PDB file of C-alpha atoms in Angstrom:
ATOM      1  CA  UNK A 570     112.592  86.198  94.727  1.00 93.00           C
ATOM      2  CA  UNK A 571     115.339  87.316  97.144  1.00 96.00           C
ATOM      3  CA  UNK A 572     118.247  84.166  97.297  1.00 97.00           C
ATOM      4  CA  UNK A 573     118.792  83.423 100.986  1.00 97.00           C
ATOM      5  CA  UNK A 574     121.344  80.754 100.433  1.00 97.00           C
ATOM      6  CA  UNK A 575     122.970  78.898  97.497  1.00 98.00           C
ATOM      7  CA  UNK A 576     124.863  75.052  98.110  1.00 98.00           C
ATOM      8  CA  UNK A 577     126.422  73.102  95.072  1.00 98.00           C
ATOM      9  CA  UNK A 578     125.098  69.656  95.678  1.00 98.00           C
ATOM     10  CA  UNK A 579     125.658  66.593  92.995  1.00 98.00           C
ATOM     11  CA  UNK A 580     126.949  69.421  90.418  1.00 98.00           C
ATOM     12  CA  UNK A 581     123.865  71.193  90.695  1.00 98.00           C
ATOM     13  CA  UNK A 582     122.448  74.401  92.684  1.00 98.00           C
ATOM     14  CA  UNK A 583     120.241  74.219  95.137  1.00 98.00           C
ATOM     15  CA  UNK A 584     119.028  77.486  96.615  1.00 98.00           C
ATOM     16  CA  UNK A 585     117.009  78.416  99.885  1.00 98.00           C
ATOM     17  CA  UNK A 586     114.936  81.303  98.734  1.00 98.00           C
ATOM     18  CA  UNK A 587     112.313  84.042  99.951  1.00 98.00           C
ATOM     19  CA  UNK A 588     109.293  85.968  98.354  1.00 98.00           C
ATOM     20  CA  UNK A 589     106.361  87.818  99.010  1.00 98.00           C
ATOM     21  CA  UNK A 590     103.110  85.921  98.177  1.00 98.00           C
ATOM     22  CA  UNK A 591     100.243  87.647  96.649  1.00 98.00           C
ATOM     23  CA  UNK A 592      97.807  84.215  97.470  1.00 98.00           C
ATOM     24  CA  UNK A 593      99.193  84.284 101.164  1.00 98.00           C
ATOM     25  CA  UNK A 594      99.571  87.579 101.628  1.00 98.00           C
ATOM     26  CA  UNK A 595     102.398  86.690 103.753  1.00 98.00           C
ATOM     27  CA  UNK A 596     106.059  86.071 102.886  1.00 98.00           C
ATOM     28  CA  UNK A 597     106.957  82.886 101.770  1.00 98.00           C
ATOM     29  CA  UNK A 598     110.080  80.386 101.911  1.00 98.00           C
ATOM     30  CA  UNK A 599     110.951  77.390  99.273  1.00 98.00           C
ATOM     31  CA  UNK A 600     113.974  75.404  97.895  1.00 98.00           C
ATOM     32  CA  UNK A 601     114.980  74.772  94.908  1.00 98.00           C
ATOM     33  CA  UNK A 602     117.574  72.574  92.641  1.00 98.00           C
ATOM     34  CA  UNK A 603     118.257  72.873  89.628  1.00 98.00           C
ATOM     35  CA  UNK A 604     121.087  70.312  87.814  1.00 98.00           C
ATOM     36  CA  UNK A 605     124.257  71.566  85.881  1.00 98.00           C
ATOM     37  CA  UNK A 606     123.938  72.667  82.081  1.00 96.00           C
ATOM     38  CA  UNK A 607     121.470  75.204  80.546  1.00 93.00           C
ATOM     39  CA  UNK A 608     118.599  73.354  80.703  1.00 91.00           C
ATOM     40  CA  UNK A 609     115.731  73.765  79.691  1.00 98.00           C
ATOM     41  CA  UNK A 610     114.451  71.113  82.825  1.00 98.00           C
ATOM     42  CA  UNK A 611     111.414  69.693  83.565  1.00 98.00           C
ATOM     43  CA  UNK A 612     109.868  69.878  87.135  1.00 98.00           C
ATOM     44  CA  UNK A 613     108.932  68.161  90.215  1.00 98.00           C
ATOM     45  CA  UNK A 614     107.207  69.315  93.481  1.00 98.00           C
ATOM     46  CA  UNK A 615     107.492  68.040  96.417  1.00 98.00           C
ATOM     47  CA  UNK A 616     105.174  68.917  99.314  1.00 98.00           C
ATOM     48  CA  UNK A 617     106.110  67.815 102.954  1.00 98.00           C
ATOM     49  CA  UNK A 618     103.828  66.695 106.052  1.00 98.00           C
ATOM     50  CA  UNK A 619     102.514  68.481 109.251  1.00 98.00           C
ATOM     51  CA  UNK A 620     105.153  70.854 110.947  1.00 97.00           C
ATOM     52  CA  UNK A 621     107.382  70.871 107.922  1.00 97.00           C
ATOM     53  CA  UNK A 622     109.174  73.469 106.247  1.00 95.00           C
ATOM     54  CA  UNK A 623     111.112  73.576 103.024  1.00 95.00           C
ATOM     55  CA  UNK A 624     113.701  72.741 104.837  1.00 95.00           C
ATOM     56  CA  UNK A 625     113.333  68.967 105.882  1.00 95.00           C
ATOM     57  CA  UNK A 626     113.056  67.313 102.186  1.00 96.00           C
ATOM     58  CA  UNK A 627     115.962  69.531 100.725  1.00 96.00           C
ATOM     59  CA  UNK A 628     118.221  67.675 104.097  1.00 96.00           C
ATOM     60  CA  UNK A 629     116.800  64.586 104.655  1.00 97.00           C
ATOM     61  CA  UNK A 630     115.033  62.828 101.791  1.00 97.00           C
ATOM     62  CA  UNK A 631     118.586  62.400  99.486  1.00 97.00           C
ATOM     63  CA  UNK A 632     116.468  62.707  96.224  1.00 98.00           C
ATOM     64  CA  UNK A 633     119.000  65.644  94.571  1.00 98.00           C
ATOM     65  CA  UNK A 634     121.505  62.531  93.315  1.00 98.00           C
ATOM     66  CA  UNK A 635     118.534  60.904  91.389  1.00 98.00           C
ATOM     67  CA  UNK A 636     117.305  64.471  90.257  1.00 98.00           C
ATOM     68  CA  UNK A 637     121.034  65.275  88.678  1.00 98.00           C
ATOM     69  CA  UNK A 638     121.029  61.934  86.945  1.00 98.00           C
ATOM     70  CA  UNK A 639     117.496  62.622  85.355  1.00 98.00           C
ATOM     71  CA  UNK A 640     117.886  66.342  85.014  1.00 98.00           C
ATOM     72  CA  UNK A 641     114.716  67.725  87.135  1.00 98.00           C
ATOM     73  CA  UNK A 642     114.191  70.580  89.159  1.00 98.00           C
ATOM     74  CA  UNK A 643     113.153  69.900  92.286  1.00 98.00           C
ATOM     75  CA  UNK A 644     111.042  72.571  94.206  1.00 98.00           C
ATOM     76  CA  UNK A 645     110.428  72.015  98.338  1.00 98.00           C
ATOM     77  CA  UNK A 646     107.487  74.916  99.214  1.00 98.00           C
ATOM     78  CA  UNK A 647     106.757  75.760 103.192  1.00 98.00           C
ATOM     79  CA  UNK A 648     103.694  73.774 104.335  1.00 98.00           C
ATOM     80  CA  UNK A 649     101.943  77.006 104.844  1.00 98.00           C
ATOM     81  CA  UNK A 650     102.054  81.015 105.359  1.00 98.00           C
ATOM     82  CA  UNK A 651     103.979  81.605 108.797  1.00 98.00           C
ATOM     83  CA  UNK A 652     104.225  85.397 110.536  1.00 96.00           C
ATOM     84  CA  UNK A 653     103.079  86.573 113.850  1.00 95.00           C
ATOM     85  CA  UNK A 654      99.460  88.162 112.350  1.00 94.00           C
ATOM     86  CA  UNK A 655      98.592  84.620 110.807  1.00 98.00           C
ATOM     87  CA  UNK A 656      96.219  83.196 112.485  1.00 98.00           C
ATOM     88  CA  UNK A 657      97.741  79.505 114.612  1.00 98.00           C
ATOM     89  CA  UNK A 658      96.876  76.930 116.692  1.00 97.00           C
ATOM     90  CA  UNK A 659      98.876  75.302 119.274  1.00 96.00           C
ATOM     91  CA  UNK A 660      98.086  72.434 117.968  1.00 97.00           C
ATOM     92  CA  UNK A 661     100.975  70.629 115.898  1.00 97.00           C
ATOM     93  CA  UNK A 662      97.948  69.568 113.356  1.00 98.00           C
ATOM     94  CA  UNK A 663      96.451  72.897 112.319  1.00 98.00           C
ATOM     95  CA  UNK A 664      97.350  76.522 111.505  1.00 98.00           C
ATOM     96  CA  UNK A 665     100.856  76.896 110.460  1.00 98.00           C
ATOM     97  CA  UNK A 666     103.039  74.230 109.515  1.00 98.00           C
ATOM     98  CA  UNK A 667      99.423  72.603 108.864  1.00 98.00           C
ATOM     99  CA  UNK A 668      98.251  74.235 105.669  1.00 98.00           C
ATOM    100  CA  UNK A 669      96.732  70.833 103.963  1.00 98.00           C
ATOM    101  CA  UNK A 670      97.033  72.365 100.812  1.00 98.00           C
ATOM    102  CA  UNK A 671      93.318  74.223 100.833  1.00 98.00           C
ATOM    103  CA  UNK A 672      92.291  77.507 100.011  1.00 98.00           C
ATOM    104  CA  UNK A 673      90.817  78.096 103.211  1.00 98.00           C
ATOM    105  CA  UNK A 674      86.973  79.719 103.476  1.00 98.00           C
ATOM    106  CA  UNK A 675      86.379  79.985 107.026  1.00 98.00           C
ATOM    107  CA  UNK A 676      87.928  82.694 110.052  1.00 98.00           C
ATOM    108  CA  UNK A 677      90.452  83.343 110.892  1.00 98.00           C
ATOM    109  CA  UNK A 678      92.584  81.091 108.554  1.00 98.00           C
ATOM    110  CA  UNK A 679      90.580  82.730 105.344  1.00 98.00           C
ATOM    111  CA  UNK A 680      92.529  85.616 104.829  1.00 97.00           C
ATOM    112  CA  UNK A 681      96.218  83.814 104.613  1.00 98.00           C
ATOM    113  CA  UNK A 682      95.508  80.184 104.195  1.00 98.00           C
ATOM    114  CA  UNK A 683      95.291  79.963 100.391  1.00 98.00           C
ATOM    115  CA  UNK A 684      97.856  76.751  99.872  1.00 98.00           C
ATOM    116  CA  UNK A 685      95.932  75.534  96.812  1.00 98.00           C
ATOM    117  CA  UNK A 686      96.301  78.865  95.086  1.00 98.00           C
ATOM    118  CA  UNK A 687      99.706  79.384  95.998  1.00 98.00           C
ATOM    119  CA  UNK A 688     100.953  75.989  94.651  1.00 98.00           C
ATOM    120  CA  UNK A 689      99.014  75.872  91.596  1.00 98.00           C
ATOM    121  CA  UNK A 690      98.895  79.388  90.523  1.00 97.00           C
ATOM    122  CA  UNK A 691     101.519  81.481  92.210  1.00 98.00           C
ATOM    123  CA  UNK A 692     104.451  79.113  92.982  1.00 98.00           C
ATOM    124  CA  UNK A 693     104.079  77.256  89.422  1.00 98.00           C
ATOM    125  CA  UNK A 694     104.373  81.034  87.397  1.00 98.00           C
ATOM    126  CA  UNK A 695     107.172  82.205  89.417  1.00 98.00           C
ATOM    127  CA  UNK A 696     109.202  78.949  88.891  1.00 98.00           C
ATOM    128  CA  UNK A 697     108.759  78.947  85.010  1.00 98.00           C
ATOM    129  CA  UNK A 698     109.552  82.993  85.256  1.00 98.00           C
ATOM    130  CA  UNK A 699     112.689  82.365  87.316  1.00 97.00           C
ATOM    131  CA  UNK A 700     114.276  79.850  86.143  1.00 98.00           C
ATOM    132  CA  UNK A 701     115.392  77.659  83.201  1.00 98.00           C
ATOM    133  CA  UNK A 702     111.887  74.913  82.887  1.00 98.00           C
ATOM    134  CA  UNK A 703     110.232  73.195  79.773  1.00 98.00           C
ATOM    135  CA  UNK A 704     106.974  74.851  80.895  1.00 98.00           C
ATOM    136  CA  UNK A 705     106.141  70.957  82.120  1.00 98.00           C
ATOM    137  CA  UNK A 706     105.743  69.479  86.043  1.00 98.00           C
ATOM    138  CA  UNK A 707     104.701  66.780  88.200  1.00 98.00           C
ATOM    139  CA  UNK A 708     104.214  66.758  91.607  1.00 98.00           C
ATOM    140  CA  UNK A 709     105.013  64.095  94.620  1.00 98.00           C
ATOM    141  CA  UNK A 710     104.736  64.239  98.660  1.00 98.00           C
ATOM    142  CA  UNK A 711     104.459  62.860 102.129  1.00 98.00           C
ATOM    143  CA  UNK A 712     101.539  62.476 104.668  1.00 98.00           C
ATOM    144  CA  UNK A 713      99.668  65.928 104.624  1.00 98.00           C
ATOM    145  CA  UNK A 714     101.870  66.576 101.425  1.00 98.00           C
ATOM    146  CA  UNK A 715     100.526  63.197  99.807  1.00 98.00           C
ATOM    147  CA  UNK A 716      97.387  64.851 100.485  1.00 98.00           C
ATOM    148  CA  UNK A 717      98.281  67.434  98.600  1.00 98.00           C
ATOM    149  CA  UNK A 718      99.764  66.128  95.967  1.00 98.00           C
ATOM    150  CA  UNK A 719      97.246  63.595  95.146  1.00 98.00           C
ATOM    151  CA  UNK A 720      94.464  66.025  95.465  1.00 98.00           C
ATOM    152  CA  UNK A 721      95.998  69.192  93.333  1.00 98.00           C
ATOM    153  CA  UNK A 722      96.729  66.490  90.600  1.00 98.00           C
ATOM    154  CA  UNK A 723      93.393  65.467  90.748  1.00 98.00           C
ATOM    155  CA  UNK A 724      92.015  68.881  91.124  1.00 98.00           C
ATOM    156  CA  UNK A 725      93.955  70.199  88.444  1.00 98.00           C
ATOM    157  CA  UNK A 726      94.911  67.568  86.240  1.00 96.00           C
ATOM    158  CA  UNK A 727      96.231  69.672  83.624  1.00 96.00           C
ATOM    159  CA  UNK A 728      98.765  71.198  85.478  1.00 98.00           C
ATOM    160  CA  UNK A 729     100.698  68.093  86.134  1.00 98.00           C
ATOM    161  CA  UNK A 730     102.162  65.066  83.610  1.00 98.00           C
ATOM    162  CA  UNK A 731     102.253  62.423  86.845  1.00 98.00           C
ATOM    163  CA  UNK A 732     101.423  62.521  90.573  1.00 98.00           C
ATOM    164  CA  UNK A 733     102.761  60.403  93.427  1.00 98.00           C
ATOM    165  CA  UNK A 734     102.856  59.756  97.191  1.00 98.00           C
ATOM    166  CA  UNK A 735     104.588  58.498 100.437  1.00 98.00           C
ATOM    167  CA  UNK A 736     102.224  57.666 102.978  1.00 98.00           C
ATOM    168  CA  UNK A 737      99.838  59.765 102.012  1.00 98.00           C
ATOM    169  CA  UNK A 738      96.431  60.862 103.866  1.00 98.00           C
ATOM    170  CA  UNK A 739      94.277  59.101 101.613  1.00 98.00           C
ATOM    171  CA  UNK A 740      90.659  60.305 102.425  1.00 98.00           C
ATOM    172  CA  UNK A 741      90.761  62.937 105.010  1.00 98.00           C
ATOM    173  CA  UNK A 742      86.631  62.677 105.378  1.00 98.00           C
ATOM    174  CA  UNK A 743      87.743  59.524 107.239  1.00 97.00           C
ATOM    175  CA  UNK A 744      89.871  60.510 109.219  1.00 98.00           C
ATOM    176  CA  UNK A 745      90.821  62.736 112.720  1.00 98.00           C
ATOM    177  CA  UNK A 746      93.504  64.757 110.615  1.00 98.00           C
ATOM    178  CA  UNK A 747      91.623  65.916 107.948  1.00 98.00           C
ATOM    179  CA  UNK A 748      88.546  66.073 110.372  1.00 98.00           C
ATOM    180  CA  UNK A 749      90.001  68.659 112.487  1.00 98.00           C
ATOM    181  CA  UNK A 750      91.675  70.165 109.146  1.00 98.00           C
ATOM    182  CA  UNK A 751      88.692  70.606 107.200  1.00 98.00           C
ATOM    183  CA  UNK A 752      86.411  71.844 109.988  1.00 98.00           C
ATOM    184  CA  UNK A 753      88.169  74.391 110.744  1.00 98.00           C
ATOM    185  CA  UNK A 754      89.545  75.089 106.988  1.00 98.00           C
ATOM    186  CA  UNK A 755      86.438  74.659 104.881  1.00 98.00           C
ATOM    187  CA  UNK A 756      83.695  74.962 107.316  1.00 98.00           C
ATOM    188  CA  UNK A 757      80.907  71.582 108.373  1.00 96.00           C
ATOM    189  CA  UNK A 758      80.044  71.372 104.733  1.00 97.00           C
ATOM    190  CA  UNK A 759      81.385  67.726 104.253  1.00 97.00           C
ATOM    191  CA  UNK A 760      80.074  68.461 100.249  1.00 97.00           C
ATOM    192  CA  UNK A 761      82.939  71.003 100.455  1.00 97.00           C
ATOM    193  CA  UNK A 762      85.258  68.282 102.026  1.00 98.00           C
ATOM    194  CA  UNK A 763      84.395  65.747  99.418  1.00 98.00           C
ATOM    195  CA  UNK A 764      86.233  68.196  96.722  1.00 98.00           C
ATOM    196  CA  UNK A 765      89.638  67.545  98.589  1.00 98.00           C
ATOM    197  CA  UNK A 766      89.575  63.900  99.181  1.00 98.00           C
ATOM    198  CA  UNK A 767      91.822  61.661  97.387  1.00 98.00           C
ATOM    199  CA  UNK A 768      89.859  58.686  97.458  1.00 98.00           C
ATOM    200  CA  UNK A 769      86.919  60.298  96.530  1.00 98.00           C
ATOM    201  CA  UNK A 770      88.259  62.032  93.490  1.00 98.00           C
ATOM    202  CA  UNK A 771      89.450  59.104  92.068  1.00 98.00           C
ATOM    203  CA  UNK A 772      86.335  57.207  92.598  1.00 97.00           C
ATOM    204  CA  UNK A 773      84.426  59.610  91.149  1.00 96.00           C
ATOM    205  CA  UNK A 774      86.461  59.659  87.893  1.00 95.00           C
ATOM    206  CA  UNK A 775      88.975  62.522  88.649  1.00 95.00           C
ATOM    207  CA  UNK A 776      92.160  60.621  87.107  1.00 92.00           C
ATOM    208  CA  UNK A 777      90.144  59.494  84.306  1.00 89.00           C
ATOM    209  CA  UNK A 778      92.639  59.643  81.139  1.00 88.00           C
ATOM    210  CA  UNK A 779      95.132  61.772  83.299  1.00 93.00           C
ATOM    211  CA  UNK A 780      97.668  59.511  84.727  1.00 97.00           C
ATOM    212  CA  UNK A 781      98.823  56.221  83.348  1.00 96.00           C
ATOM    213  CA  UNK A 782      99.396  55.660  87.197  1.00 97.00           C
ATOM    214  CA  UNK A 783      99.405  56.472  90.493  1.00 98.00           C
ATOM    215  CA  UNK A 784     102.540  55.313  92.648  1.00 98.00           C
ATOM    216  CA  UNK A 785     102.106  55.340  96.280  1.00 98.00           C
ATOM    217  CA  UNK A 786     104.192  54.129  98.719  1.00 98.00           C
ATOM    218  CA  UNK A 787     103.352  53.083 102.203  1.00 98.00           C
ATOM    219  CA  UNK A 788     105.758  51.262 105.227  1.00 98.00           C
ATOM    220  CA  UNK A 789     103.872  48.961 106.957  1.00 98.00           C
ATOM    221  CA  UNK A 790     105.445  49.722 110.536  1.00 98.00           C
ATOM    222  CA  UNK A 791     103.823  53.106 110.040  1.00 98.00           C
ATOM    223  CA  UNK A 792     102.491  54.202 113.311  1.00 98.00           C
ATOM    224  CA  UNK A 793      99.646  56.352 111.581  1.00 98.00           C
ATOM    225  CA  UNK A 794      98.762  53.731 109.039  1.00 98.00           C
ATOM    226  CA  UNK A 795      95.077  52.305 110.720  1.00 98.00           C
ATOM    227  CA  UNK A 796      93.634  55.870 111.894  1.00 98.00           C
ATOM    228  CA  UNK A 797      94.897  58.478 110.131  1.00 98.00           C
ATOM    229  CA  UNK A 798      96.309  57.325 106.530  1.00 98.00           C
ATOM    230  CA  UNK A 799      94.066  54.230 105.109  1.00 98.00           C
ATOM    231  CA  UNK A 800      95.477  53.905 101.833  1.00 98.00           C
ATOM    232  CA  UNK A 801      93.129  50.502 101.214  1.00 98.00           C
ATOM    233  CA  UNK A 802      90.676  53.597 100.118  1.00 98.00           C
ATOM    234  CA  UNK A 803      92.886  55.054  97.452  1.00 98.00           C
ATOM    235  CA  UNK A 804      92.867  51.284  96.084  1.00 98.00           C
ATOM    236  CA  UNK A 805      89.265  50.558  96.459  1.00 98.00           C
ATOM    237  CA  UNK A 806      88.472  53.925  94.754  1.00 98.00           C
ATOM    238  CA  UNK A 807      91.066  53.060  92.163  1.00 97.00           C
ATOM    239  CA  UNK A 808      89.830  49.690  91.547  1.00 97.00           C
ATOM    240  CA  UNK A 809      85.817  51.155  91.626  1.00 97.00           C
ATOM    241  CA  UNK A 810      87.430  54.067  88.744  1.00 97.00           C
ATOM    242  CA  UNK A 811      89.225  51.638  86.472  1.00 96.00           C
ATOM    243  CA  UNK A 812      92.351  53.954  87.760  1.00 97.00           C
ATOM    244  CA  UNK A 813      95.466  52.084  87.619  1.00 97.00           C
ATOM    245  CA  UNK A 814      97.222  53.190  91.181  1.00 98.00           C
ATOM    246  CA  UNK A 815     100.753  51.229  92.533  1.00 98.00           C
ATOM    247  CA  UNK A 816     100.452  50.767  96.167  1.00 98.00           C
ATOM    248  CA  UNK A 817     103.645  49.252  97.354  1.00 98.00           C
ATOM    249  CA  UNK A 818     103.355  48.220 101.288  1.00 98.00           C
ATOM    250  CA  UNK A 819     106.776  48.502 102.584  1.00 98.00           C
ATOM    251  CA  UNK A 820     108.023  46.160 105.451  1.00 98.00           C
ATOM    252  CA  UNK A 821     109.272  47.529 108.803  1.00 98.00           C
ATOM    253  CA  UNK A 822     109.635  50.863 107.087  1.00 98.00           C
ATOM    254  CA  UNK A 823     107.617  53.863 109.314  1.00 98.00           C
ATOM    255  CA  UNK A 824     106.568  57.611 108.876  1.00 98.00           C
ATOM    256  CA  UNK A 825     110.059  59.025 108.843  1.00 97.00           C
ATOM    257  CA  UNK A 826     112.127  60.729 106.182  1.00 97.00           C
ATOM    258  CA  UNK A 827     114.065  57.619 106.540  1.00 98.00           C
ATOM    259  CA  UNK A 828     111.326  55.590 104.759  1.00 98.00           C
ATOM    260  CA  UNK A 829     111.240  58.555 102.245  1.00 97.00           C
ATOM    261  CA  UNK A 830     115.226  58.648 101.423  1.00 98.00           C
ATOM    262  CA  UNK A 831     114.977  54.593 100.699  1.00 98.00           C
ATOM    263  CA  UNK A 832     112.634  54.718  98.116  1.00 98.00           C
ATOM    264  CA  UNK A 833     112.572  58.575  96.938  1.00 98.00           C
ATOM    265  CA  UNK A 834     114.892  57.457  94.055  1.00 98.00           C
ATOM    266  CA  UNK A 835     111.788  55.273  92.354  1.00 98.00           C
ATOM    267  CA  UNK A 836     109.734  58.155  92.717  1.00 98.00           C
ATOM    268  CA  UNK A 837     112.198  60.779  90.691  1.00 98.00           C
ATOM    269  CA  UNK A 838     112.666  57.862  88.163  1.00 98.00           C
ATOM    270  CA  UNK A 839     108.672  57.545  87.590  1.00 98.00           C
ATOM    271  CA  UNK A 840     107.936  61.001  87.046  1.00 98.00           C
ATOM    272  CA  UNK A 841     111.604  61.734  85.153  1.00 98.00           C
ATOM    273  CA  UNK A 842     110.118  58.758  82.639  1.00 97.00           C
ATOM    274  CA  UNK A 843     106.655  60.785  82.232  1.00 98.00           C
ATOM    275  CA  UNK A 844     108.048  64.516  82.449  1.00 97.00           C
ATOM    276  CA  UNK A 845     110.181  63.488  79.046  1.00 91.00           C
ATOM    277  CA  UNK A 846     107.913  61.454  77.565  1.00 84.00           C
TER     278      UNK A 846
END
């Protein structure tokens, strides 16, 4: 991985950094902190919402404090593979910045849209190679990224000691988002859909003797919070699973990284407790 940039930030290191991805086929950008001493450190990934980069957790979201205190790595990944011969939309809600954390199957997105892979395969053995980790990792995000982090837990439960989410999309069947998304992505199989649904993983037993719990937090002056992020059917599929899941509705808080920088503390805390556990 070539270093693009290095900052000293609460004693730690965070660096910007660049590599070529052999599951995008594209280049690919991500930050990373690591906190002062020789480690070894657990890890936590975060993955961000529609039109972000790795860019807008590492400056907005305030969570490298918390991470020094616990002593966790923190990796920020693009939201998808970016270059002029990937395919795009001008849409702000599909093709790049929009990667929803699929291994896309359809054209023309097939050939570099392979976000599942590159978290869970790529990204996770080049992080252990790189740099000082106990080989251990749990994973957190925001909107499209709470997607993504729910459903990779889910998906690959083994991977991951604890999962959590801010606002995430809870059941993108249900909703324009990951209708658009997943047409386009995965084809009008809605079988195929079904394997990359939050809710629907749960409720068919996905967390079953995974994850002690779920935390998921959710402002309730969110302006997508009725159409596009329905978190009632993460709890209903919870409740139907015997899955304990922590849904804490937040008051006045919206879809901002404000929202995320109040509470992102809690979240390093939960996983910290589960990564050293």
């Amino acid at each position: 991985m070539e270093t693009v940039k290095t900052h000293v930030v609460h004693g730690g290191t965070l660096r910007y950094l660049k590599h070529d991805s052999a599951a995008t086929g594209t280049p690919m950008t991500l930050s990373v902190f690591v906190p002062a001493g020789e480690g070894p450190f657990p890890v936590l990934i975060w993955l961000s919402g529609l039109t972000c980069t790795e860019d807008n957790f590492t400056t907005k979201a305030g969570a490298y404090k918390a991470a020094a205190e616990h002593g966790v790595i923190i990796v920020a990944p693009d939201t998808s593979p970016r270059g002029e011969s990937v395919a795009d939309d001008a849409a702000y809600d599909l093709g790049q910045g929009a990667g929803f954390y699929v291994d896309a199957t359809q054209a023309p997105w097939a050939p570099h849209f392979r976000m599942e892979t590159y978290v869970t395969d790529e990204l996770i053995a080049l992080i252990d190679a790189e740099f000082p980790t106990t080989k251990t990792r749990s994973i957190f995000g925001h909107s499209m990224g709470g997607h993504g982090a729910l459903t990779l837990a889910l998906r690959h439960p083994d991977l991951f000691k604890s999962v959590s989410a801010f606002a995430p999309i809870s059941s993108p069947t249900h909703c324009p988002w990951g209708e658009k998304a997943f047409s386009a992505y995965l084809g009008e199989d809605r079988a195929e859909w079904a394997k990359h649904d939050a809710a629907l993983l749960i409720e068919g037993g996905a967390a079953a003797g995974r994850f002690d719990d779920i935390l998921v937090d959710q402002g309730e002056a969110d302006s997508f919070l009725v159409d596009q992020l329905k978190p009632e059917l993460l709890v209903a599929a919870a409740k139907a699973a015997g899955q304990r899941l922590t849904l804490r509705m937040q008051a006045g808080y919206d879809h901002s990284y404000f929202f995320m920088a109040s509470f992102v503390d809690d979240h390093v805390a939960f996983h910290a407790t589960r990564l050293k556990a």
